[in-house]
XYZ file of C-alpha atoms in Angstrom:
401
model
C -21.842 -1.666 -50.396
C -21.883 -6.201 -50.448
C -22.429 -7.752 -53.601
C -25.775 -8.075 -54.257
C -26.229 -10.438 -57.224
C -29.229 -10.403 -60.076
C -30.664 -14.895 -60.372
C -33.893 -12.491 -62.810
C -31.595 -10.355 -64.867
C -32.458 -11.592 -68.248
C -29.904 -13.205 -69.930
C -29.291 -14.697 -66.228
C -32.493 -16.212 -66.192
C -31.802 -17.273 -69.755
C -28.645 -19.491 -68.455
C -30.413 -21.021 -65.962
C -32.069 -22.077 -67.819
C -30.135 -23.420 -70.897
C -30.513 -21.547 -73.219
C -27.167 -20.776 -75.791
C -25.638 -17.220 -75.867
C -25.498 -16.666 -79.834
C -21.486 -17.607 -80.777
C -21.048 -19.879 -77.905
C -19.097 -22.587 -77.332
C -21.102 -26.449 -76.552
C -21.947 -27.054 -72.767
C -20.978 -30.602 -72.946
C -19.608 -31.209 -69.236
C -15.439 -31.143 -68.414
C -13.896 -34.046 -68.200
C -12.487 -32.268 -64.845
C -14.611 -33.141 -62.091
C -15.663 -29.997 -60.902
C -17.542 -29.246 -56.912
C -17.952 -25.642 -55.167
C -14.839 -24.060 -55.300
C -15.849 -23.673 -51.002
C -14.653 -26.388 -48.395
C -17.317 -29.076 -47.185
C -20.880 -28.257 -46.010
C -20.663 -24.453 -46.875
C -23.839 -23.384 -49.184
C -23.236 -20.083 -51.201
C -25.297 -18.231 -53.670
C -24.710 -18.496 -57.452
C -24.961 -15.591 -59.604
C -24.792 -13.710 -63.057
C -25.891 -11.137 -65.230
C -25.876 -9.988 -68.779
C -22.974 -7.751 -68.571
C -20.478 -9.935 -66.390
C -17.112 -9.888 -67.783
C -16.160 -11.661 -69.293
C -18.073 -13.507 -69.896
C -22.492 -14.373 -68.812
C -21.457 -17.819 -68.046
C -19.304 -16.605 -64.820
C -20.372 -17.435 -61.502
C -20.782 -14.241 -58.548
C -20.080 -15.964 -55.126
C -22.285 -14.536 -52.369
C -23.194 -15.436 -49.024
C -23.250 -13.507 -45.192
C -20.616 -12.924 -44.623
C -18.257 -13.800 -46.591
C -15.311 -11.439 -46.466
C -11.578 -13.470 -45.769
C -13.579 -17.108 -46.343
C -11.958 -19.823 -47.830
C -11.602 -20.417 -51.762
C -10.442 -23.983 -52.531
C -9.392 -26.064 -55.932
C -12.449 -26.904 -57.436
C -10.555 -29.995 -58.976
C -7.331 -30.949 -58.858
C -4.014 -29.200 -61.400
C -1.428 -27.266 -61.677
C -0.932 -23.063 -60.337
C -0.809 -20.990 -63.418
C -1.266 -17.307 -62.176
C -0.876 -16.427 -58.096
C -1.318 -12.680 -58.882
C -0.933 -12.195 -55.117
C -0.875 -8.754 -54.879
C -3.632 -6.003 -56.696
C -3.409 -5.412 -60.115
C -6.181 -5.148 -63.021
C -10.169 -5.879 -63.362
C -9.510 -9.107 -61.446
C -7.383 -7.888 -58.050
C -6.015 -11.276 -56.541
C -6.633 -13.461 -58.771
C -5.657 -17.559 -59.160
C -6.248 -19.777 -62.224
C -5.284 -23.550 -62.307
C -4.778 -25.634 -65.252
C -6.361 -29.170 -65.034
C -4.670 -30.224 -68.239
C -6.664 -31.062 -71.461
C -6.867 -27.319 -72.482
C -9.314 -27.003 -69.374
C -8.786 -24.029 -66.599
C -10.617 -22.492 -63.770
C -9.999 -18.772 -62.642
C -11.146 -17.588 -59.088
C -10.687 -13.774 -58.543
C -11.165 -10.430 -56.251
C -8.838 -12.514 -53.957
C -8.254 -11.017 -50.210
C -5.249 -12.913 -50.411
C -3.434 -15.276 -51.814
C -2.448 -19.002 -50.293
C -0.786 -20.992 -53.458
C 1.857 -19.889 -56.386
C 3.103 -20.695 -60.120
C 3.656 -23.921 -61.024
C 2.878 -25.933 -57.506
C 0.392 -28.488 -57.863
C -3.187 -27.850 -55.798
C -5.489 -31.204 -55.172
C -9.162 -30.900 -55.603
C -10.027 -28.966 -51.922
C -7.042 -27.316 -51.195
C -7.508 -23.685 -49.940
C -6.290 -21.294 -52.923
C -6.762 -18.033 -50.974
C -9.244 -15.589 -49.188
C -12.839 -14.089 -50.070
C -12.427 -10.219 -50.889
C -12.426 -7.113 -52.710
C -9.827 -6.285 -54.609
C -10.020 -5.190 -58.493
C -13.052 -3.760 -60.692
C -15.158 -5.362 -57.491
C -18.519 -4.044 -56.605
C -18.236 -5.867 -52.738
C -17.191 -9.296 -51.133
C -17.364 -12.479 -53.692
C -15.191 -14.426 -55.472
C -16.488 -14.150 -58.879
C -15.222 -17.487 -60.640
C -14.695 -19.131 -64.067
C -15.038 -22.794 -65.694
C -12.905 -22.502 -68.918
C -12.463 -24.521 -72.492
C -8.684 -22.988 -73.771
C -9.452 -19.587 -73.572
C -13.270 -19.233 -73.458
C -15.775 -19.342 -70.177
C -18.255 -22.545 -70.777
C -20.797 -22.634 -68.315
C -19.881 -24.270 -65.407
C -20.261 -27.764 -63.939
C -20.699 -28.750 -60.128
C -20.587 -32.941 -59.343
C -21.433 -33.753 -62.618
C -24.554 -31.505 -63.272
C -24.236 -28.255 -65.172
C -24.544 -25.612 -62.511
C -28.411 -23.727 -61.311
C -27.349 -20.474 -60.271
C -29.087 -19.726 -56.953
C -28.290 -21.395 -53.679
C -25.567 -23.977 -53.762
C -24.245 -26.373 -50.678
C -20.186 -27.189 -50.712
C -20.164 -30.901 -51.485
C -15.615 -30.440 -52.423
C -15.185 -33.519 -49.103
C -12.547 -35.462 -50.672
C -10.085 -37.790 -49.287
C -6.733 -37.669 -49.189
C -4.387 -40.370 -47.492
C -1.803 -40.373 -45.145
C 0.001 -43.032 -43.097
C 0.925 -43.211 -39.632
C 1.698 -46.117 -35.883
C -2.253 -44.374 -35.673
C -3.437 -47.396 -33.784
C -0.082 -47.970 -32.188
C 0.136 -51.617 -33.151
C 3.807 -50.522 -33.913
C 3.346 -50.702 -38.039
C 1.893 -47.722 -39.972
C -1.917 -47.896 -40.867
C -3.197 -46.544 -43.780
C -6.024 -43.591 -43.559
C -7.609 -41.077 -44.764
C -8.497 -37.164 -44.213
C -11.811 -36.179 -44.698
C -12.195 -33.136 -46.221
C -15.111 -32.159 -44.205
C -15.888 -28.510 -42.100
C -14.954 -30.211 -39.045
C -12.716 -32.855 -40.556
C -11.723 -36.440 -39.948
C -8.775 -38.961 -40.198
C -9.582 -42.542 -40.530
C -7.297 -45.071 -40.052
C -7.688 -48.218 -41.514
C -7.934 -51.126 -39.277
C -8.222 -54.440 -40.878
C -11.551 -56.384 -39.421
C -12.657 -54.463 -37.202
C -14.201 -51.090 -37.940
C -12.149 -47.594 -38.596
C -10.408 -45.454 -36.188
C -12.151 -41.832 -37.063
C -10.004 -39.232 -34.892
C -11.694 -35.941 -35.615
C -9.541 -32.424 -36.514
C -9.478 -29.909 -37.972
C -10.664 -28.095 -40.716
C -11.497 -29.865 -44.144
C -9.730 -26.445 -45.926
C -6.995 -26.871 -43.389
C -3.063 -29.515 -44.712
C -2.900 -33.170 -42.735
C 0.290 -33.631 -41.450
C 0.978 -36.267 -38.625
C 3.981 -37.197 -36.713
C 5.031 -38.348 -33.870
C 4.959 -35.069 -31.461
C 5.322 -36.204 -27.374
C 8.087 -39.405 -28.505
C 5.985 -42.290 -27.127
C 5.980 -43.756 -30.205
C 2.543 -43.579 -32.215
C 1.871 -41.003 -34.636
C -0.782 -38.036 -33.217
C -2.677 -35.647 -36.294
C -2.142 -32.345 -36.775
C -2.664 -29.644 -39.204
C -1.263 -26.602 -41.519
C -3.621 -23.685 -42.101
C -1.556 -21.990 -44.700
C -3.413 -18.989 -44.731
C -2.140 -18.560 -40.831
C 1.158 -20.314 -41.455
C -0.010 -21.717 -38.371
C 0.633 -25.785 -37.494
C -1.548 -27.353 -34.946
C -0.719 -30.504 -33.431
C -2.350 -32.849 -31.061
C -0.808 -34.194 -28.643
C -1.718 -35.968 -25.180
C -1.718 -32.862 -23.221
C -3.956 -30.612 -25.337
C -2.953 -28.942 -28.798
C 0.189 -27.280 -29.806
C 0.190 -24.530 -31.775
C 3.656 -23.059 -34.135
C 3.821 -20.935 -36.858
C 6.201 -21.721 -39.721
C 6.607 -21.003 -43.168
C 5.061 -19.101 -46.397
C 1.303 -19.249 -47.234
C 2.191 -21.331 -49.752
C 4.445 -23.367 -47.988
C 3.723 -27.423 -48.377
C 3.184 -28.838 -45.024
C 6.244 -32.237 -44.657
C 7.091 -33.278 -40.577
C 10.128 -35.763 -39.660
C 12.835 -36.948 -36.832
C 15.415 -34.680 -38.791
C 17.553 -35.337 -35.821
C 16.703 -39.062 -34.804
C 15.857 -37.877 -31.079
C 12.824 -39.633 -31.884
C 10.240 -37.072 -31.898
C 8.951 -35.363 -34.992
C 9.433 -32.343 -35.948
C 8.210 -30.382 -38.303
C 8.794 -28.707 -41.800
C 7.141 -27.323 -45.679
C 8.123 -28.201 -48.720
C 8.842 -25.036 -51.035
C 7.148 -24.646 -54.643
C 8.532 -21.817 -55.742
C 12.059 -23.188 -55.589
C 12.218 -26.522 -55.220
C 13.720 -26.124 -50.962
C 12.297 -28.236 -48.082
C 12.755 -26.588 -44.384
C 13.519 -28.676 -41.967
C 12.631 -27.305 -38.439
C 14.408 -27.903 -35.962
C 13.580 -28.455 -32.039
C 15.900 -25.277 -31.882
C 13.485 -23.014 -34.219
C 16.370 -23.495 -36.670
C 15.665 -24.454 -39.759
C 18.164 -24.611 -43.627
C 16.466 -25.150 -47.241
C 17.324 -28.772 -48.580
C 16.574 -28.461 -52.627
C 14.795 -31.593 -53.607
C 12.685 -31.747 -56.978
C 10.756 -29.849 -59.115
C 7.804 -27.571 -58.129
C 5.112 -29.212 -59.529
C 5.814 -32.732 -57.062
C 4.150 -33.516 -54.369
C 6.140 -33.956 -51.001
C 6.465 -36.608 -48.993
C 8.783 -39.207 -46.633
C 10.078 -40.974 -44.777
C 13.869 -43.205 -43.389
C 14.759 -44.676 -47.268
C 17.608 -46.120 -45.206
C 16.346 -47.063 -41.854
C 18.952 -45.062 -40.414
C 16.935 -43.784 -37.269
C 16.031 -40.273 -39.335
C 13.694 -38.934 -42.027
C 14.731 -38.242 -45.082
C 13.134 -36.302 -48.100
C 11.610 -37.368 -51.191
C 9.003 -35.586 -54.271
C 6.220 -38.133 -56.339
C 5.488 -36.916 -59.915
C 2.073 -37.249 -60.116
C 2.398 -37.209 -63.724
C 4.806 -39.631 -64.084
C 4.373 -41.419 -60.968
C 7.890 -41.318 -59.961
C 9.664 -41.218 -56.665
C 12.519 -39.559 -56.398
C 13.834 -40.063 -52.836
C 16.813 -38.734 -50.948
C 19.413 -40.021 -48.405
C 22.632 -38.866 -46.282
C 25.480 -40.741 -46.603
C 27.922 -41.063 -43.473
C 30.592 -38.620 -44.902
C 27.511 -35.929 -45.735
C 26.951 -36.857 -49.225
C 23.443 -37.581 -50.719
C 22.269 -40.206 -52.754
C 19.220 -40.082 -54.774
C 16.546 -43.082 -55.865
C 14.109 -42.776 -57.890
C 11.372 -45.270 -58.755
C 8.410 -45.406 -61.017
C 5.223 -46.910 -58.149
C 1.438 -46.518 -59.152
C -0.124 -45.103 -62.199
C 0.042 -40.597 -63.371
C -2.615 -39.462 -60.911
C -2.058 -41.618 -58.130
C -1.289 -39.298 -54.435
C 1.600 -40.764 -52.471
C 1.652 -41.745 -49.173
C 4.723 -43.509 -46.780
C 4.321 -46.063 -44.076
C 6.885 -48.632 -42.662
C 4.029 -51.125 -43.636
C 5.802 -54.321 -42.194
C 7.935 -52.640 -38.655
C 11.473 -53.398 -40.506
C 12.529 -49.443 -39.096
C 12.700 -48.958 -42.857
C 9.834 -46.519 -44.789
C 8.189 -48.102 -47.663
C 6.541 -45.781 -50.728
C 2.457 -46.637 -51.913
C -0.092 -44.899 -53.360
C -4.033 -44.677 -53.632
C -5.854 -43.531 -56.227
C -8.786 -41.443 -56.420
C -10.582 -43.091 -58.673
C -11.035 -46.510 -56.512
C -10.091 -45.026 -53.843
C -6.926 -47.895 -53.837
C -4.014 -48.507 -51.566
C -1.219 -49.961 -53.023
C 2.082 -50.482 -50.934
C 5.681 -51.374 -51.098
C 6.671 -54.185 -49.370
C 11.356 -54.191 -47.929
C 12.172 -57.262 -45.861
C 15.446 -54.825 -44.428
C 16.408 -51.840 -45.734
C 18.846 -52.907 -48.436
C 16.468 -55.403 -49.763
C 14.862 -55.140 -53.112
C 11.130 -53.663 -53.221
C 9.368 -56.144 -54.863
C 5.973 -57.245 -51.843
C 3.063 -55.283 -53.120
C -0.210 -55.071 -50.830
C -3.908 -53.206 -52.232
C -6.454 -52.042 -49.810
C -9.018 -50.232 -50.523
C -10.310 -47.272 -48.152
C -11.372 -44.150 -48.486
C -14.002 -42.589 -50.481
C -13.957 -42.662 -54.740
C -13.494 -39.473 -56.019
């Protein structure tokens, strides 16, 4: 029997009108800017009831159909619980810590696609709607918490009113590559709309818009066919499936685990971009070679954000990580004798997202960051592979969060 929301229970009516339950914490707006925990444009119904455990401020989300639908992070943070096997009343569930004692909980999931310690961006897939644990039918049980207290949910800067709500979880994600075919890497964003788009900045003209993927999928770019121009792609975490858009059609490749993050690079220097993943659980990059084999490279902590680039200009793609807490890049290169070298560089501000590309078409990949609150790219430039990175260029592109 499907779970039926009971909007007109007395407790629900009191919550909808803003009445405060005795002994409850203040109903102030959270510091984190949350959006509905579903992909952009989807409409769901949120309800509660007097005996809703652990608090009538929790939200049960339903729609028809709902089982198996993607659940995404309502705000960026670090995963502190990822219960992938059904256990206890919550069944399969995820908790994301948003700093400042704030967290969110997503319960009764059918599947979990993240691991503990992993950093997740807003709109990133956490799992799928299910009926696990002490559930009376498929739905998402959602909580916003301050400390141990469940507080009233806020979405898009407004206190949530129980009933139908359409997700505005439509954030941009920074990417870069030679997407316009001018030999230089352009800055771009992947817009997490229902029918997602890659939007490429072209100074002096309108942005290049490439429609591909779904909003809950993760973007990946590379030169899939070796023609010198960057193509687009996405990875569906739940299916472990890469879909690559090429001039000859869409190519599908299954690789990695559900919780892996997609990366790409020309690992063997043959002029074609290969696929890969970073596994947050143990800090490994897995580079998939053209014959399907893969070997691990260890780099970074579980909560680092992966990136790749040809840091030394030798024609092969290297790996790197970015720590958004300290704004420190750690880049790994390999010498001719096989030894690895690590280079640590601080660039950007805490909270920025990393991006990398050959901004000046000199054969070496440069670093950059994108500030979500202002939608501003800041790019470092290197005149030659061995030069110090001193030049900085700024661009505003994309939608601020």
